Coordinates of C-alpha atoms in Angstrom, one line a residue:
X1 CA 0.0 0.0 0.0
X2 CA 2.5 2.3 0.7
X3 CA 4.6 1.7 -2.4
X4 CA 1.3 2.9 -4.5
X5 CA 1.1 5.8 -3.0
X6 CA 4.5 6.6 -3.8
X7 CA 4.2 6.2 -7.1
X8 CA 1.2 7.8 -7.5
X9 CA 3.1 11.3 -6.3
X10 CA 5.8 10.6 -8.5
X11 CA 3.5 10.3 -11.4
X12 CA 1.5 13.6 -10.5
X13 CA 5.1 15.2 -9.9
X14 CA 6.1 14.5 -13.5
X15 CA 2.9 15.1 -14.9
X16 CA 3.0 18.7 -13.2
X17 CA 5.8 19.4 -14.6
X18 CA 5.3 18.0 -18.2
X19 CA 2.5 20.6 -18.4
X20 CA 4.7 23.7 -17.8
X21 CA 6.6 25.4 -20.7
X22 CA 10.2 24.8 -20.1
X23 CA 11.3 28.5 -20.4
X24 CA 8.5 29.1 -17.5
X25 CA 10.5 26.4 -15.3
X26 CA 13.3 28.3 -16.1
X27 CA 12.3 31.6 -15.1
X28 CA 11.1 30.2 -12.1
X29 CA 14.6 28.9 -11.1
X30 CA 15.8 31.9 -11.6
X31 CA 13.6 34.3 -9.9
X32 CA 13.9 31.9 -6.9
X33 CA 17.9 31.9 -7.4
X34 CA 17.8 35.8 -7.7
X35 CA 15.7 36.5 -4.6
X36 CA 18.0 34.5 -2.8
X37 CA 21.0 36.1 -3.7
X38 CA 19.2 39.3 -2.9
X39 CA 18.5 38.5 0.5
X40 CA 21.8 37.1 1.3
X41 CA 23.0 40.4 0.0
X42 CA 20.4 42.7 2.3
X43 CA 22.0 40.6 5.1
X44 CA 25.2 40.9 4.6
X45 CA 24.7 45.0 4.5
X46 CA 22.9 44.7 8.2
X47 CA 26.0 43.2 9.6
X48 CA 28.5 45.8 11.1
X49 CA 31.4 46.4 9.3
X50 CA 30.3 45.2 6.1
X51 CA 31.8 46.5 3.0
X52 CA 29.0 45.7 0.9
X53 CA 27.2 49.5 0.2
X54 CA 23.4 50.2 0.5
X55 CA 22.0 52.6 -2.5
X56 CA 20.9 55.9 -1.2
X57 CA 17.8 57.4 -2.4
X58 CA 17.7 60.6 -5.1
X59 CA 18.1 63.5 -3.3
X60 CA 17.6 65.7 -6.1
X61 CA 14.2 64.5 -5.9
X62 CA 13.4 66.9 -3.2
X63 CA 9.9 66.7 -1.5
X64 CA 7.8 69.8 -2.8
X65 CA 6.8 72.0 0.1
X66 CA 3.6 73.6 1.4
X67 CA 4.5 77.4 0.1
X68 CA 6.1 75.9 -3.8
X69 CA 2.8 74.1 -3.5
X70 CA 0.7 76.9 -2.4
X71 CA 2.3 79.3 -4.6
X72 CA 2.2 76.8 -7.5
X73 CA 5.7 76.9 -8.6
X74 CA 5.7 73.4 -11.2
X75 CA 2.9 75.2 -13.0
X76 CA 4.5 77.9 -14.4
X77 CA 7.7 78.9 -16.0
X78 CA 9.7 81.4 -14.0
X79 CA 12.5 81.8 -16.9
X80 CA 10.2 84.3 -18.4
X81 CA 9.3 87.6 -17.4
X82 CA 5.9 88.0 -16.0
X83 CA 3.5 89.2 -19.0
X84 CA 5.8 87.8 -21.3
X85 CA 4.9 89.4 -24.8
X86 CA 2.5 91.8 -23.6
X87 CA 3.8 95.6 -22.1
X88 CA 6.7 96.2 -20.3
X89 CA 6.6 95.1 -16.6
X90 CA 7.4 98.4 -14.7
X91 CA 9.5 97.6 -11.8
X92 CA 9.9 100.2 -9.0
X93 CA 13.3 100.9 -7.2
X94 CA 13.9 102.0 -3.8
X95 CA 17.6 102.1 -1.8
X96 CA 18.5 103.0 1.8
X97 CA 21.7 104.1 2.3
X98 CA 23.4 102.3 5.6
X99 CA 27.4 103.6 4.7
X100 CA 29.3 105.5 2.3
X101 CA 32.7 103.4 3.4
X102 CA 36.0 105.1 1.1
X103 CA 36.4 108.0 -1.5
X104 CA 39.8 107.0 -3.1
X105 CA 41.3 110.0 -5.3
X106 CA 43.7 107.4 -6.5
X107 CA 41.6 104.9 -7.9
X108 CA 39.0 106.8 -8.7
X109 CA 36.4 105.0 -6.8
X110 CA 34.1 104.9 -3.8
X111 CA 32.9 102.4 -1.9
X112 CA 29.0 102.1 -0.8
X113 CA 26.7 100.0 1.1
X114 CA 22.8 99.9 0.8
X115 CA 20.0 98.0 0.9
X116 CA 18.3 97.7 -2.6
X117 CA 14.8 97.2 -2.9
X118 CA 12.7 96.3 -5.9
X119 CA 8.6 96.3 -6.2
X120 CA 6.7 94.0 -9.3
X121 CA 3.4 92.4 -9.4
X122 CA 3.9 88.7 -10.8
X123 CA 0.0 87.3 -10.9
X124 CA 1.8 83.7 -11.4
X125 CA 2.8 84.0 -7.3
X126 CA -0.5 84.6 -6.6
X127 CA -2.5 82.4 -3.7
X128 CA -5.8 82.6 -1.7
X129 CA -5.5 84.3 1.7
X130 CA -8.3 84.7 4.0
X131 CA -6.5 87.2 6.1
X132 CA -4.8 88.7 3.6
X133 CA -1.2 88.5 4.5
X134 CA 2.0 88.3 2.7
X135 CA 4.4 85.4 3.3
X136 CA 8.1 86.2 3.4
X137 CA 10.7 84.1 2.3
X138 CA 15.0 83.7 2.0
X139 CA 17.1 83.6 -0.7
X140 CA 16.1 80.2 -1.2
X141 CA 13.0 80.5 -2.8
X142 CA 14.6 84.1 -4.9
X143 CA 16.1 81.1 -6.9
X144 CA 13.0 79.0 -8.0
X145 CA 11.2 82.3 -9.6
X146 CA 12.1 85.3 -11.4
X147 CA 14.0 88.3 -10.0
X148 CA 14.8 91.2 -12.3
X149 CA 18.6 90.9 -13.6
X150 CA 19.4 94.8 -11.8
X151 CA 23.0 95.3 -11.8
X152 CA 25.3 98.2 -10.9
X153 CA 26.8 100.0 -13.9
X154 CA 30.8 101.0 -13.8
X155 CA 30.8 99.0 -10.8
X156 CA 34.3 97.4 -10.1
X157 CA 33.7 95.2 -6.9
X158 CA 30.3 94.0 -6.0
X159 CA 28.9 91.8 -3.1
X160 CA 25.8 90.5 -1.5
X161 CA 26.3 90.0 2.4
X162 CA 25.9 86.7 3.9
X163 CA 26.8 87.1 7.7
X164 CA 24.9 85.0 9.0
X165 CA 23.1 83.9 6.4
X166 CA 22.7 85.8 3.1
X167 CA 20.9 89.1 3.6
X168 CA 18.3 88.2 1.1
X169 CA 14.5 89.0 1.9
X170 CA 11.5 88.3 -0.5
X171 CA 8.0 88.8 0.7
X172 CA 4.7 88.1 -1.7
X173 CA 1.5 89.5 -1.5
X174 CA -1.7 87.7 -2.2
X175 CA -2.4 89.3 -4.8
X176 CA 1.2 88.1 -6.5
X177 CA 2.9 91.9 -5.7
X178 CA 6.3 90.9 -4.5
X179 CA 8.9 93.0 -2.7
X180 CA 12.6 91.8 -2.9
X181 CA 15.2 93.3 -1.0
X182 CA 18.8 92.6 -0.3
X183 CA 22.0 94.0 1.1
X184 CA 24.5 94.7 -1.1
X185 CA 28.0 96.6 -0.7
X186 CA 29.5 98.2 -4.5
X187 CA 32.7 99.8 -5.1
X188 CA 32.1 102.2 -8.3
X189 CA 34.0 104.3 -10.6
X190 CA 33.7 108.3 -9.9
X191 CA 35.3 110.6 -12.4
X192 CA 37.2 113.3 -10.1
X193 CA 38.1 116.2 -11.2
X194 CA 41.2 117.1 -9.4
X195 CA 41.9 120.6 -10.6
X196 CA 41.0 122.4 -7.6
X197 CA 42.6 119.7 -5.2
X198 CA 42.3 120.0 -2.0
X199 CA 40.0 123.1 -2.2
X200 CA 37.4 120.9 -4.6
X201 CA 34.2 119.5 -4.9
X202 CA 33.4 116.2 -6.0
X203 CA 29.7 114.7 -7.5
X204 CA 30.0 111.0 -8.0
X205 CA 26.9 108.8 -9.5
X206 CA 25.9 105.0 -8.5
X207 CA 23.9 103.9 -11.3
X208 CA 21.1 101.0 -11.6
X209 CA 20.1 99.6 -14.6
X210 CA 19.0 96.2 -16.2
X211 CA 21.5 94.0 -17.6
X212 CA 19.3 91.9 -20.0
X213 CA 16.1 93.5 -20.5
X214 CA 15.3 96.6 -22.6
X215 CA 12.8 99.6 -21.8
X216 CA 10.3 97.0 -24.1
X217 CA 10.4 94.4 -21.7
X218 CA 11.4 96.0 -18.6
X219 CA 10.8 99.5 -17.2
X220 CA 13.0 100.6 -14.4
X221 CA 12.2 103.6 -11.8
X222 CA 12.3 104.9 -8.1
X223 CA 9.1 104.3 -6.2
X224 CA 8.6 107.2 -4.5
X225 CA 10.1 110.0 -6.9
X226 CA 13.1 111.5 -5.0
X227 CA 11.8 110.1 -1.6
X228 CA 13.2 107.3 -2.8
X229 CA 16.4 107.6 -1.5
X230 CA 17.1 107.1 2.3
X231 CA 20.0 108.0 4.0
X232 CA 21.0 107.4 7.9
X233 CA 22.0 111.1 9.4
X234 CA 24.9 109.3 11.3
X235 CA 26.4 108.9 7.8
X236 CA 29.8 111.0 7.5
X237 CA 33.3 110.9 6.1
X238 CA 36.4 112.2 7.4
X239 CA 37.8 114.3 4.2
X240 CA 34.8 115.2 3.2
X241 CA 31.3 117.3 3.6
X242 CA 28.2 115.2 2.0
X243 CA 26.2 118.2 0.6
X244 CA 23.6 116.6 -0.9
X245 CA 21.7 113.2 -2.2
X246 CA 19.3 113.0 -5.4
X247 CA 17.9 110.6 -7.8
X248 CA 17.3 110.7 -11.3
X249 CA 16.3 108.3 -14.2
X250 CA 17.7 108.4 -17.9
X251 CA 17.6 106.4 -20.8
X252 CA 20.8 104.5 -22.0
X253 CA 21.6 103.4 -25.4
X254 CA 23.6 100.7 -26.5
X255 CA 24.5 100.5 -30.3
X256 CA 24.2 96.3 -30.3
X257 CA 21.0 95.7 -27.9
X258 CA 19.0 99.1 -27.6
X259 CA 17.5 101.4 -25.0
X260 CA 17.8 101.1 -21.4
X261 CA 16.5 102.6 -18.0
X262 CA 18.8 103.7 -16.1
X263 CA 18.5 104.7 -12.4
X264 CA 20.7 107.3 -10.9
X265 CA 22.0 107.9 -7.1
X266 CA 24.3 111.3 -7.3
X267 CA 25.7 112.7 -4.3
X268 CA 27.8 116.0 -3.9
X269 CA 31.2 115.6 -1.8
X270 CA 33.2 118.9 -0.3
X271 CA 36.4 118.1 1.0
X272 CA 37.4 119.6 4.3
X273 CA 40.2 121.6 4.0
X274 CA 41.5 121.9 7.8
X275 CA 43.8 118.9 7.4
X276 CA 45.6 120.4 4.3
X277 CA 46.2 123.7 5.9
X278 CA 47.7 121.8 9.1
X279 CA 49.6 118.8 6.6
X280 CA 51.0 120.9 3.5
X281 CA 49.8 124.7 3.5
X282 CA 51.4 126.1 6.9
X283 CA 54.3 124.0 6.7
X284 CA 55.0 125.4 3.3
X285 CA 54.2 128.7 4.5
X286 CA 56.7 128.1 7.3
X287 CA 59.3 127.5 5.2
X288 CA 59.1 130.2 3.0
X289 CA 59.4 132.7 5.9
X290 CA 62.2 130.7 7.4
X291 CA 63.8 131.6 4.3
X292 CA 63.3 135.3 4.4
X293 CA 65.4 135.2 7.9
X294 CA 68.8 135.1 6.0
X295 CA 68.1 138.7 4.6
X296 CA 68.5 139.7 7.8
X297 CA 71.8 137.9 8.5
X298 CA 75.0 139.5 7.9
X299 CA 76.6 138.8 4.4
X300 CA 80.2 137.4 4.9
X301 CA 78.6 135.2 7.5
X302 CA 79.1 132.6 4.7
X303 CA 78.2 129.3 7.2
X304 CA 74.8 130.6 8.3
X305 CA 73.0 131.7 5.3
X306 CA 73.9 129.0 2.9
X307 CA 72.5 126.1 5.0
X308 CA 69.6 128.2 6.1
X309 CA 68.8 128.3 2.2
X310 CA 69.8 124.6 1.5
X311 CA 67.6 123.1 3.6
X312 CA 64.7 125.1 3.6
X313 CA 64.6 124.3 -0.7
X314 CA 65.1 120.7 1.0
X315 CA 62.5 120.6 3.1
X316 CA 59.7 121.9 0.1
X317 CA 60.9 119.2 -1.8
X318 CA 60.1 116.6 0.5
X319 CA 56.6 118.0 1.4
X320 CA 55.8 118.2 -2.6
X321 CA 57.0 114.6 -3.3
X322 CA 54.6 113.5 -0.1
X323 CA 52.1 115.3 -1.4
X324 CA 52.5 114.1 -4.9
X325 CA 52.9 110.6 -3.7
X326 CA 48.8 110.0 -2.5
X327 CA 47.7 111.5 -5.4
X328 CA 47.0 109.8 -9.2
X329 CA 49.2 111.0 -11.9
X330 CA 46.9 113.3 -13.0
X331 CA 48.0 115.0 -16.6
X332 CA 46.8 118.8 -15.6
X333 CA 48.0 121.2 -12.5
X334 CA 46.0 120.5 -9.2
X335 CA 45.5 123.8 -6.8
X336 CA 47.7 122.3 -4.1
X337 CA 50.9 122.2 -6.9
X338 CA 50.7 126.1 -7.7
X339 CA 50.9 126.9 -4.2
X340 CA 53.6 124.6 -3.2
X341 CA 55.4 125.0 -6.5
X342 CA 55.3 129.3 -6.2
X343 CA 56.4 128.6 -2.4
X344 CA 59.5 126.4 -3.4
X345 CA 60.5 129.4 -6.3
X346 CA 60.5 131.9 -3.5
X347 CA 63.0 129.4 -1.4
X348 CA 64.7 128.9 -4.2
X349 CA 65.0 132.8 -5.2
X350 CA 66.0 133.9 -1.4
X351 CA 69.0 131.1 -2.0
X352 CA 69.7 132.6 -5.3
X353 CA 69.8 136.2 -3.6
X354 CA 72.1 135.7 -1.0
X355 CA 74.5 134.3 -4.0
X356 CA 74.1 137.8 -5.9
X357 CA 75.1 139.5 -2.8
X358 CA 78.0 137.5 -1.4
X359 CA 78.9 138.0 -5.8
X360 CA 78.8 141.4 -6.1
X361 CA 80.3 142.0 -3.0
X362 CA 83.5 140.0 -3.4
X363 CA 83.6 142.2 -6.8
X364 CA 83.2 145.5 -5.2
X365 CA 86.1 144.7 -3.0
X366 CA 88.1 143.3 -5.3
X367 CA 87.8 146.9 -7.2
X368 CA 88.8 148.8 -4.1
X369 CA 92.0 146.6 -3.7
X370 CA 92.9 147.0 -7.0
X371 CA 92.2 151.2 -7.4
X372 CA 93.7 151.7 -3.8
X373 CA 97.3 152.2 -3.0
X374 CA 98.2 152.5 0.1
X375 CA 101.0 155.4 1.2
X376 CA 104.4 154.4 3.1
X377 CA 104.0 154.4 6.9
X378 CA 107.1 155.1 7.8
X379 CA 106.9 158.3 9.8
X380 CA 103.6 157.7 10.8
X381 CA 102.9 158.2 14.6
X382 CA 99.3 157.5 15.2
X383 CA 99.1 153.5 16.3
X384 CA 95.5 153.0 14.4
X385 CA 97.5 153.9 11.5
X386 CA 100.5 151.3 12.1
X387 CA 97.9 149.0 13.0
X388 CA 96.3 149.5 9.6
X389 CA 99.6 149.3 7.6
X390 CA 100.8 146.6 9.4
X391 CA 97.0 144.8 8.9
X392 CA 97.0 145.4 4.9
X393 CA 100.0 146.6 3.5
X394 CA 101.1 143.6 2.0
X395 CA 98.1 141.2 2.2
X396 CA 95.2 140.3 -0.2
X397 CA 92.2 141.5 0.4
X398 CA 90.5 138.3 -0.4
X399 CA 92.6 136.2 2.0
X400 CA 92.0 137.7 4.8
X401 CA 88.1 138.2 3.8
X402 CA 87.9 141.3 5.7
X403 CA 88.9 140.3 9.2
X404 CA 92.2 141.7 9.2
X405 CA 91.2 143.9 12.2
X406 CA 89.5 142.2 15.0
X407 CA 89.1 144.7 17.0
X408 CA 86.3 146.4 14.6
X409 CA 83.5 145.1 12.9
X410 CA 83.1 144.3 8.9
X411 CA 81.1 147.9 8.1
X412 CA 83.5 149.9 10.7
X413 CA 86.6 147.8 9.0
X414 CA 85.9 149.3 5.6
X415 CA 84.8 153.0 6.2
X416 CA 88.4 153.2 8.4
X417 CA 90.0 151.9 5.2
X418 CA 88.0 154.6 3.1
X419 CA 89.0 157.3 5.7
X420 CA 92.5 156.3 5.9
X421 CA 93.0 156.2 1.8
X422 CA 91.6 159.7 1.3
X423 CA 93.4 161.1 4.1
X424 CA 96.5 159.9 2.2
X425 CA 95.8 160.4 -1.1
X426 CA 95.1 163.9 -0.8
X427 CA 92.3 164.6 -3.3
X428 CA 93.6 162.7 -6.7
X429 CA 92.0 159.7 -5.7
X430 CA 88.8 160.9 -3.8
X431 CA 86.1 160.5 -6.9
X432 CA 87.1 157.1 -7.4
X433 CA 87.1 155.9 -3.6
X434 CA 83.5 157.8 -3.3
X435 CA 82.0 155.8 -6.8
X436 CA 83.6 152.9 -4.9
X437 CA 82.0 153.5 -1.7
X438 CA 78.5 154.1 -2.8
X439 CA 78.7 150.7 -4.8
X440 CA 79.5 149.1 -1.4
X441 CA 76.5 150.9 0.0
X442 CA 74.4 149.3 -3.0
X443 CA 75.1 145.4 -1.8
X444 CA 74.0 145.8 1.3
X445 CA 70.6 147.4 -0.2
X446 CA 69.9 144.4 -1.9
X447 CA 69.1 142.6 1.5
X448 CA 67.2 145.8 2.4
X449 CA 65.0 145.6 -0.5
X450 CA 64.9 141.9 -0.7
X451 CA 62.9 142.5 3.4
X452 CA 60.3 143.8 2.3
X453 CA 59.6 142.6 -1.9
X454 CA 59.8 139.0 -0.6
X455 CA 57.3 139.0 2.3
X456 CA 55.3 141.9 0.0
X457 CA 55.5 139.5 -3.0
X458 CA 54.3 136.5 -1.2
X459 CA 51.5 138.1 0.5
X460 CA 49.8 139.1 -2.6
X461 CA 50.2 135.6 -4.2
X462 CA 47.8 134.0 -0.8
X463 CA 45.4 137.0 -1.2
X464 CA 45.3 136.6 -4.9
X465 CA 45.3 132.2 -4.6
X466 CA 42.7 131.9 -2.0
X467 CA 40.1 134.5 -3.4
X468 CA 40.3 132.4 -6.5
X469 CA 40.2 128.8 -5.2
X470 CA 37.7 129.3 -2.1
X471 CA 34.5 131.0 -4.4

């Protein structure tokens, strides 16, 4: 009995499988052999310190979230401008000024920080509201719709802010009117005029403008007409006075692409011009009086004027080259260069004095030794006479440079020798000796003259420079 029953499963086995298509038997096998490897495999992973690698899921396949969904963000396309082919979206502009940072003469620049506000209506942002509020976002979401491409025109370094997080702020009203602001630091180009350096005034312009779209597409301008621009009263620079802030709105055309709004910020800049007078005028000044003091020093006292006049030309020259030195290589003459250039010409002329006089002095007396002759001495009595005799009978004049007697001064030296020659000569020579004395009379006049055109001269040029450079 039990051997039947054997066979009869064995027959029922092999008819089973006689039934079944043998590519169906196959596939069986290997599903079987498959999901067996497969769950060896998902085994071997749970084990710790398995090398075998579980596949991560697609992260790029982010979960959509309640505001895309509410604002609908996969049923539109945000590449295009809102009313795409229709009229030009107008797109109002606001900025509040938090710093005006640097004013560079040499690069030409200045450095600004504001925050930059723009106002559109998109109707694709639009969502129901019951209460009517406005939800406000990061700069997260600035990146999944569309912004308008403002950028800052002759800007040469430009940043948004991102400490802690970047200084981005977008808020949308129900009615899909969007407000989107951000921080943003530039560092523009402003054409200086340096001419009237340090006694100028400087108007520098930050300009807004669209990069890609045209006055067709996209029409730029300030919100609020010139209340548009907001400045903090704490705002203030060390070299200069900020006058005054306005706004303005142009049109700019570009030969390949077309016309473009452009949004101006102008402010007007007055330097202060206390730190000049103190760094570069009164030290000038100084030194061109300092120069005037060897008029008053006595000719023939060679080793005190000559210095005097060396290093006051020195010391202009260093203040122009440190002048010079903070300042671009401008092509034309600033203010500040006339005055320190006229006040190095008067050093240079009280140097070039001092060498006319000590000149025509040692040629004056060079005349008198050669048209005087001095008598013998031989029976003269009086001892100021041996003295003289003894002093310059036989001695040039040049040698001993007119200190043969050291009892008497240089002045009292000379109208002695005068005195003693017409006393001896007894007339003949008198008209020579008295043309020769009155041209000794004439150097020192030079220094006498020199007292008062020099201060006289100078004077005029200040009255003259600042009634022209301080209108």
């Amino acid at each position: 009995m039990h051997a039947d029953v054997c066979f009869l499963l064995c027959a029922c086995f092999l008819s089973t499988g006689a039934l079944q298509p043998r590519g169906q038997v196959l596939q069986t096998c290997s599903q079987t052999r498959s999901k067996r490897e497969t769950d060896r495999t998902e085994r071997e992973a749970r084990k710790p310190g398995s090398t075998f690698l579980m596949r991560s899921p697609d992260v790029t396949k982010a979960p959509v979230t309640k505001s895309e969904q509410l604002l609908k963000l996969d049923d539109h396309d945000f590449t295009m401008r809102p009313g795409f082919g229709g009229p030009a979206i107008p797109v109002g502009v606001d900025v509040q000024l938090e710093s005006l940072d640097t004013i560079s003469e040499v690069d030409m620049d200045f450095t600004i920080t504001l925050y930059l506000r723009h106002y559109w209506k998109d109707e694709r942002l639009s969502f129901p509201s019951n209460t009517n509020q406005s939800m406000t976002f990061d700069g997260r979401l600035v990146k999944k719709i569309w912004v308008p491409d403002i950028f800052f025109v002759h800007s040469k370094r430009s940043f948004i802010h991102d400490t802690t997080t970047e200084n981005v702020m977008l808020r949308v009203h129900p009615d899909g009117k969007v407000l989107y602001s951000l921080r943003v630091t530039v560092t523009a180009m402003c054409n200086m005029d340096l001419s009237h350096f340090p006694l100028d005034t400087q108007t520098c312009s930050l300009e807004i403008e669209s990069y890609a779209y045209t006055d067709d597409d996209l029409m730029l301008y300030w919100k609020r007409g010139n209340k548009s621009l907001q400045t903090d009263e704490k705002i203030s620079l060390s070299q200069f006075l900020i006058q005054e802030f306005h706004t303005t709105t142009k049109l700019a055309f570009y030969s390949s692409t077309g016309w473009y709004n452009r949004l101006y910020i102008t402010f007007t800049l007055r330097r202060h011009i206390f730190f000049f007078l103190l760094q570069t005028y009164f030290p000038a000044t100084l030194m061109v009086m300092l120069s005037w003091v060897s008029f008053w020093i006595d000719r023939r006292a060679v080793p005190a004027r000559v210095p005097l006049g060396i290093t006051t030309v020195l010391t202009m020259s260093t203040i122009i080259t440190g002048v010079n030195a903070s300042m671009p290589r401008v092509s034309y003459i600033k203010a500040v260069d006339i005055y320190l250039w006229v006040s190095f010409v008067f050093v240079f002329l009280s140097v070039i004095e001092y060498a006319a006089v000590n000149y025509l002095s040692t040629l004056q007396e060079r005349k008198v030794q050669s048209n005087r002759q001095l008598p013998c001495t031989c029976g003269m009595t009086h001892p100021g006479q041996m003295m003289m005799s003894s002093s310059y009978s036989d001695m040039d004049m040049m040698t001993t440079g007119n200190y043969g007697m050291s009892e008497l001064s240089g002045d009292k030296q000379e109208q002695f020798l005068v005195h003693l020659v017409l006393d001896n000569e007894q007339g003949a020579q008198r008209p020579a000796v008295t043309s020769n004395s009155s041209l000794l009379i004439d150097t020192h006049a030079i220094d006498t003259y020199s007292r008062v055109i020099f201060p006289g001269a100078y004077t005029l040029f200040n009255i003259i420079y600042w009634s022209i450079y301080l209108q």
